[in-house]
CSV table of C-alpha atoms in Angstrom, one decimal:
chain,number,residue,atom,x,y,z
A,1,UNK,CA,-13.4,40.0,-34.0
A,2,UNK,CA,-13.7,39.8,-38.0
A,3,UNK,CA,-16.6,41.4,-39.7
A,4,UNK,CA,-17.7,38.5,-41.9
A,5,UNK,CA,-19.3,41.1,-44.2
A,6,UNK,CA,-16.9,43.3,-44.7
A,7,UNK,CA,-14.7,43.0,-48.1
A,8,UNK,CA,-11.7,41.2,-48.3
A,9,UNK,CA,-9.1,43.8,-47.7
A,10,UNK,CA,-11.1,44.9,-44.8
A,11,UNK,CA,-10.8,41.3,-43.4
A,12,UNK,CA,-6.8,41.6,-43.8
A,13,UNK,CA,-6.9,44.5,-42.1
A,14,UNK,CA,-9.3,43.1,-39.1
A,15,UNK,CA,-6.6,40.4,-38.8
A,16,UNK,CA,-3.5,42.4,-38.8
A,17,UNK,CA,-4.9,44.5,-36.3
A,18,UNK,CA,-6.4,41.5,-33.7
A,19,UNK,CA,-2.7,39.8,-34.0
A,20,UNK,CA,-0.9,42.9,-33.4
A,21,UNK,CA,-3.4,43.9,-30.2
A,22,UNK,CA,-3.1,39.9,-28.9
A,23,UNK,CA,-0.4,37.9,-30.8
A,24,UNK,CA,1.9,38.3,-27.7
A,25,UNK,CA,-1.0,36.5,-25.6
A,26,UNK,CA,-1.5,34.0,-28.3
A,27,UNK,CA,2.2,33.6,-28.2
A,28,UNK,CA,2.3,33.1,-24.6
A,29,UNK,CA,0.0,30.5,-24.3
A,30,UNK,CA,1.6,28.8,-27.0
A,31,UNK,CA,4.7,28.9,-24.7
A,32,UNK,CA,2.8,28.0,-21.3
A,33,UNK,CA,1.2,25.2,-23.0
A,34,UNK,CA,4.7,23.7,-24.6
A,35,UNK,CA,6.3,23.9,-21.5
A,36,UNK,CA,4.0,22.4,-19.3
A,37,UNK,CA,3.6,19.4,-21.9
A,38,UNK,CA,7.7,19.3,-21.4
A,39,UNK,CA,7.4,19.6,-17.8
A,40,UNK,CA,5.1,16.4,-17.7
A,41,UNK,CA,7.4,14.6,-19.9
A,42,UNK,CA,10.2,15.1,-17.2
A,43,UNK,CA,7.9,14.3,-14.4
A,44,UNK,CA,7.2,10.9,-16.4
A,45,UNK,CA,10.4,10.8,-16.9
A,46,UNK,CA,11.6,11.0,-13.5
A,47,UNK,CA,9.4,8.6,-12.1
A,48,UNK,CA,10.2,6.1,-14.4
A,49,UNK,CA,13.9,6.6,-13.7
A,50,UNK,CA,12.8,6.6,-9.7
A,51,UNK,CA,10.8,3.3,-10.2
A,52,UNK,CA,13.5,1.5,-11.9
A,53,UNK,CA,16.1,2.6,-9.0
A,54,UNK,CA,13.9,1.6,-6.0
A,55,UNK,CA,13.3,-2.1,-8.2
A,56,UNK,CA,17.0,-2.5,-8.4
A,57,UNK,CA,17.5,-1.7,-5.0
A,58,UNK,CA,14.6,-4.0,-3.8
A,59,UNK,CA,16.3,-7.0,-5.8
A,60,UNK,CA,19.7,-6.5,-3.8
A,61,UNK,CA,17.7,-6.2,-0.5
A,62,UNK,CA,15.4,-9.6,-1.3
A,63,UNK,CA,19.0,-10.8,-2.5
A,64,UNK,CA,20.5,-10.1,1.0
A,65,UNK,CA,18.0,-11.3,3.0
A,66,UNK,CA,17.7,-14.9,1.1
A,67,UNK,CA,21.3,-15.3,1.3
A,68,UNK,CA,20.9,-14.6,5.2
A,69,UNK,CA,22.9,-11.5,5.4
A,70,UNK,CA,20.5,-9.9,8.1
A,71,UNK,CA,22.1,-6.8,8.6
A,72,UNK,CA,23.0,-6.3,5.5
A,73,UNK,CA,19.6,-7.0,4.0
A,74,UNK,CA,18.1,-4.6,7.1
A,75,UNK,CA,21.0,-1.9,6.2
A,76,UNK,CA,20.1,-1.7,2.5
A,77,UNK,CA,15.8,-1.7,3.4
A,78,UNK,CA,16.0,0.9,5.9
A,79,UNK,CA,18.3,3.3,2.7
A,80,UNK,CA,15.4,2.0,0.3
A,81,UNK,CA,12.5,2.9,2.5
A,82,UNK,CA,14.0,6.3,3.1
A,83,UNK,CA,15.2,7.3,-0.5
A,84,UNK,CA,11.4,6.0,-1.9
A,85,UNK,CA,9.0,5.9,0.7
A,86,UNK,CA,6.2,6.3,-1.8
A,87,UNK,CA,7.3,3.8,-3.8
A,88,UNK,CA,5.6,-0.1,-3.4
A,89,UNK,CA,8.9,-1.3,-3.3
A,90,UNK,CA,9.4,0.5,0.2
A,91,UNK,CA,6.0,-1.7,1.1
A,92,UNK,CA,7.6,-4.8,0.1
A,93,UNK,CA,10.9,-4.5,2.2
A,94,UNK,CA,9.5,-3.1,5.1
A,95,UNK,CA,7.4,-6.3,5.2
A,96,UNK,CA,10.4,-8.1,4.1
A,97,UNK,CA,12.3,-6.7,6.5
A,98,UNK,CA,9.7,-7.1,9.2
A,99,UNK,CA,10.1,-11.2,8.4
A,100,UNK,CA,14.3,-10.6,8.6
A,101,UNK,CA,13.8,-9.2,12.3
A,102,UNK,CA,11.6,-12.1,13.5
A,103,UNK,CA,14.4,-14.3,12.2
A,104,UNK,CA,16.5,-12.8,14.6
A,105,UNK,CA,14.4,-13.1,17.2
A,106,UNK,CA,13.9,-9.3,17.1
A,107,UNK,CA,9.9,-8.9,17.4
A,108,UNK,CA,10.2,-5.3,18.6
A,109,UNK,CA,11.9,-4.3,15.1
A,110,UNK,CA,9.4,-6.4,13.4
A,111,UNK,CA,6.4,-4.7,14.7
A,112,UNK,CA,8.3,-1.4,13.7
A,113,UNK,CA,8.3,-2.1,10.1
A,114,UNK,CA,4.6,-3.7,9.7
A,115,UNK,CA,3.3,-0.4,11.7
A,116,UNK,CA,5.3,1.6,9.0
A,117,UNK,CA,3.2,0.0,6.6
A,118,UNK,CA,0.3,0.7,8.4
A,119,UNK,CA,0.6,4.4,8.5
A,120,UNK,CA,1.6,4.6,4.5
A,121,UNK,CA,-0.1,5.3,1.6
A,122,UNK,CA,0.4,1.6,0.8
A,123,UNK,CA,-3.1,-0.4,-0.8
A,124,UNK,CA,-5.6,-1.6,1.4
A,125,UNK,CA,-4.7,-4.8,0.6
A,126,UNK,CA,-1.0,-4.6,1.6
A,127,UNK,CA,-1.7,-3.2,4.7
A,128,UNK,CA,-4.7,-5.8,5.5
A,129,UNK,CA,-1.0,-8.2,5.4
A,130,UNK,CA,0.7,-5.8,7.5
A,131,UNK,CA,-1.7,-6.1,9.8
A,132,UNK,CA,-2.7,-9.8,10.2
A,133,UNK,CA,1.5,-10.1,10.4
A,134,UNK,CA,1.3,-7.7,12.9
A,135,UNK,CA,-1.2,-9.3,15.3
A,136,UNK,CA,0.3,-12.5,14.7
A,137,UNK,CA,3.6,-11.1,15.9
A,138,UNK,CA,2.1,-9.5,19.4
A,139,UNK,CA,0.0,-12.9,19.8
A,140,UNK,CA,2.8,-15.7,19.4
A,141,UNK,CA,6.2,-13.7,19.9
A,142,UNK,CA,4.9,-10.9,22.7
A,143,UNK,CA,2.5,-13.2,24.3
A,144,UNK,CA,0.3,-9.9,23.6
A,145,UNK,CA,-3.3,-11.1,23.3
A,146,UNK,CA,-4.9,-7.8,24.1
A,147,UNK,CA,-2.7,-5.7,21.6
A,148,UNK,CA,-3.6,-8.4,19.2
A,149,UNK,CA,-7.2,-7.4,19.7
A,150,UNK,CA,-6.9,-4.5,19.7
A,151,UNK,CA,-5.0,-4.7,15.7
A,152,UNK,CA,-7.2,-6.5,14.4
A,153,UNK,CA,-10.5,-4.4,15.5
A,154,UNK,CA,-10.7,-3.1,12.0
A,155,UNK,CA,-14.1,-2.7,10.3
A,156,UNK,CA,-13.5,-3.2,6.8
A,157,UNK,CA,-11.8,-6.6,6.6
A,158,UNK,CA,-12.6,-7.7,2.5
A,159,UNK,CA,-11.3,-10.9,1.7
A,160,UNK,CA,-9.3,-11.2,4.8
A,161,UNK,CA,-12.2,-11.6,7.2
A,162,UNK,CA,-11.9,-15.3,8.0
A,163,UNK,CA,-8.2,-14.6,8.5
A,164,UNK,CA,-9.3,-12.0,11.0
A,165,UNK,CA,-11.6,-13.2,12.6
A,166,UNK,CA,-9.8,-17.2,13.0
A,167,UNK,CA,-7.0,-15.2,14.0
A,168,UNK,CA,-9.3,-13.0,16.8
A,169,UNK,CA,-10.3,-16.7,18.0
A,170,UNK,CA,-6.6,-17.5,18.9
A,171,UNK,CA,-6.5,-14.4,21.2
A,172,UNK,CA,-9.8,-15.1,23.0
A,173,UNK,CA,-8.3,-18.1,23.4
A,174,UNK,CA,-4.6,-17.0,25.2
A,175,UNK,CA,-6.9,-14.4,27.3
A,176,UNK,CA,-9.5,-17.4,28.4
A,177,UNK,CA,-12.2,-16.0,27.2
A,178,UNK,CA,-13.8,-19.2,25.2
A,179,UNK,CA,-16.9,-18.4,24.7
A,180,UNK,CA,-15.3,-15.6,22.6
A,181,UNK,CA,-13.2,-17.7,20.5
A,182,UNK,CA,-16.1,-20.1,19.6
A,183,UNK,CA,-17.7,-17.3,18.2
A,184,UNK,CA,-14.4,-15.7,15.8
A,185,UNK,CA,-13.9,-19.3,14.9
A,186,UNK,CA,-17.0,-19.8,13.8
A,187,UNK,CA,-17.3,-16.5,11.9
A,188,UNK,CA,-13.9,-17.3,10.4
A,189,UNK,CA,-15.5,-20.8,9.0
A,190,UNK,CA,-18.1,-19.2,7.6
A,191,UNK,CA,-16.0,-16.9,5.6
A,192,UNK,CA,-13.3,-19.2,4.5
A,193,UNK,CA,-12.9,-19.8,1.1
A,194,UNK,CA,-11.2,-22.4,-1.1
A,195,UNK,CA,-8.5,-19.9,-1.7
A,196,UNK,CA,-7.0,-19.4,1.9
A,197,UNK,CA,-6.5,-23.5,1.3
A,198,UNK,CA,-7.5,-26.5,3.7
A,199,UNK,CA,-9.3,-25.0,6.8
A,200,UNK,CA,-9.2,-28.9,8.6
A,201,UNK,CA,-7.1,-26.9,11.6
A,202,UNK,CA,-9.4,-23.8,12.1
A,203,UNK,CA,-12.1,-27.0,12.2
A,204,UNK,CA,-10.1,-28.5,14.5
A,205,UNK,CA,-9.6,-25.6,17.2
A,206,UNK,CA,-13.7,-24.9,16.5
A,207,UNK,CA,-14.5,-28.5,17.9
A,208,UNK,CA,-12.2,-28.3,21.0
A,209,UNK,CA,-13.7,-25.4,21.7
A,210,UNK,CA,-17.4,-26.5,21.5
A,211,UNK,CA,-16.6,-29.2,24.0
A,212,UNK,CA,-15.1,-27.3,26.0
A,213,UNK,CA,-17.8,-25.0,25.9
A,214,UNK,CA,-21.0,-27.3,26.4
């Protein structure tokens, strides 16, 4: 430490003497320092480079799978999701490709990809769609109402809940259990907003239900 009082010469000497006993620690932090700014730079680097590879390889997948090339399209996804499973592009196909196996009347692979979804680090939102899609699938193409349930027993729903619950109402229904439905439905109503669109045939399936019921 410099003497502030001590005379000029004194003071050159001071600082000779604290560089000399710690410039190679000042030296090394000035190295540490650069080089983990570098190494951040590369990190960005690389995962710009690996965000623009799994974008390029999600527009040849969507590209396959609009122009009906099934296996293709299912070939390419399954490379994409394995190469950059972090990625949200891996999120996108697998629910893509989830929509390219119920095309081919292959439900089983369907379900495969939505529950891949499910168990990523994908947002809550994404996977709120991976579920519905998924429930939907066991309902209507397994003729599985109780694994339906079973999906959608979640109890954070967000802005999906009339979906849930309207779509919980369909499976009470397959089961027989009316009593159950009339209640989803009518939770579902109550939730529906103007941006899920017209809500005439959730209406509908509440009022045949309410006769039935009385």
């Amino acid at each position: 430490m410099v003497d502030i009082h001590a005379t000029e010469e004194e003071q050159i000497n001071q600082i000779k003497k604290w560089f000399k006993e710690n410039g190679k620690y000042l030296v090394a932090g000035v190295v540490l320092g650069a080089g983990a700014i570098l190494g951040y730079r590369a990190y960005d680097a690389y995962q710009i480079e690996q965000a623009r590879s799994a974008s390029a390889a999600y527009e040849v997948v969507r590209d396959a799978a609009a122009a009906g090339n099934k296996e293709q399209a299912k070939t390419l996804g399954q490379e994409l999701i394995s190469q950059f499973p972090s990625s949200p592009y891996a999120t996108h196909t697998a629910l893509s490709l989830a929509v390219v196996a119920l095309d081919a009347g292959k439900p089983e692979d369907a379900v495969k990809q939505l529950q891949w979804v499910l168990d990523s680090n994908a947002r809550d939102s994404l996977k709120h769609v991976a579920r519905l899609r998924l429930a939907r699938t066991q309902l209507y193409s397994l003729n599985k109402a109780s694994d339906a349930l079973a999906t959608l027993d979640v109890k954070k729903m967000g802005e999906f809940a009339a979906l849930y619950e309207e779509l919980r109402g369909d499976a009470y229904v397959v089961i027989g259990d009316s009593l159950a439905a009339q209640a989803a439905y009518s939770a579902a109503l109550d939730q529906w907003n103007d941006d899920l669109g017209s809500n005439q045939l959730l209406q509908m399936k509440l009022a045949d239900l309410t006769v039935v019921n009385e």
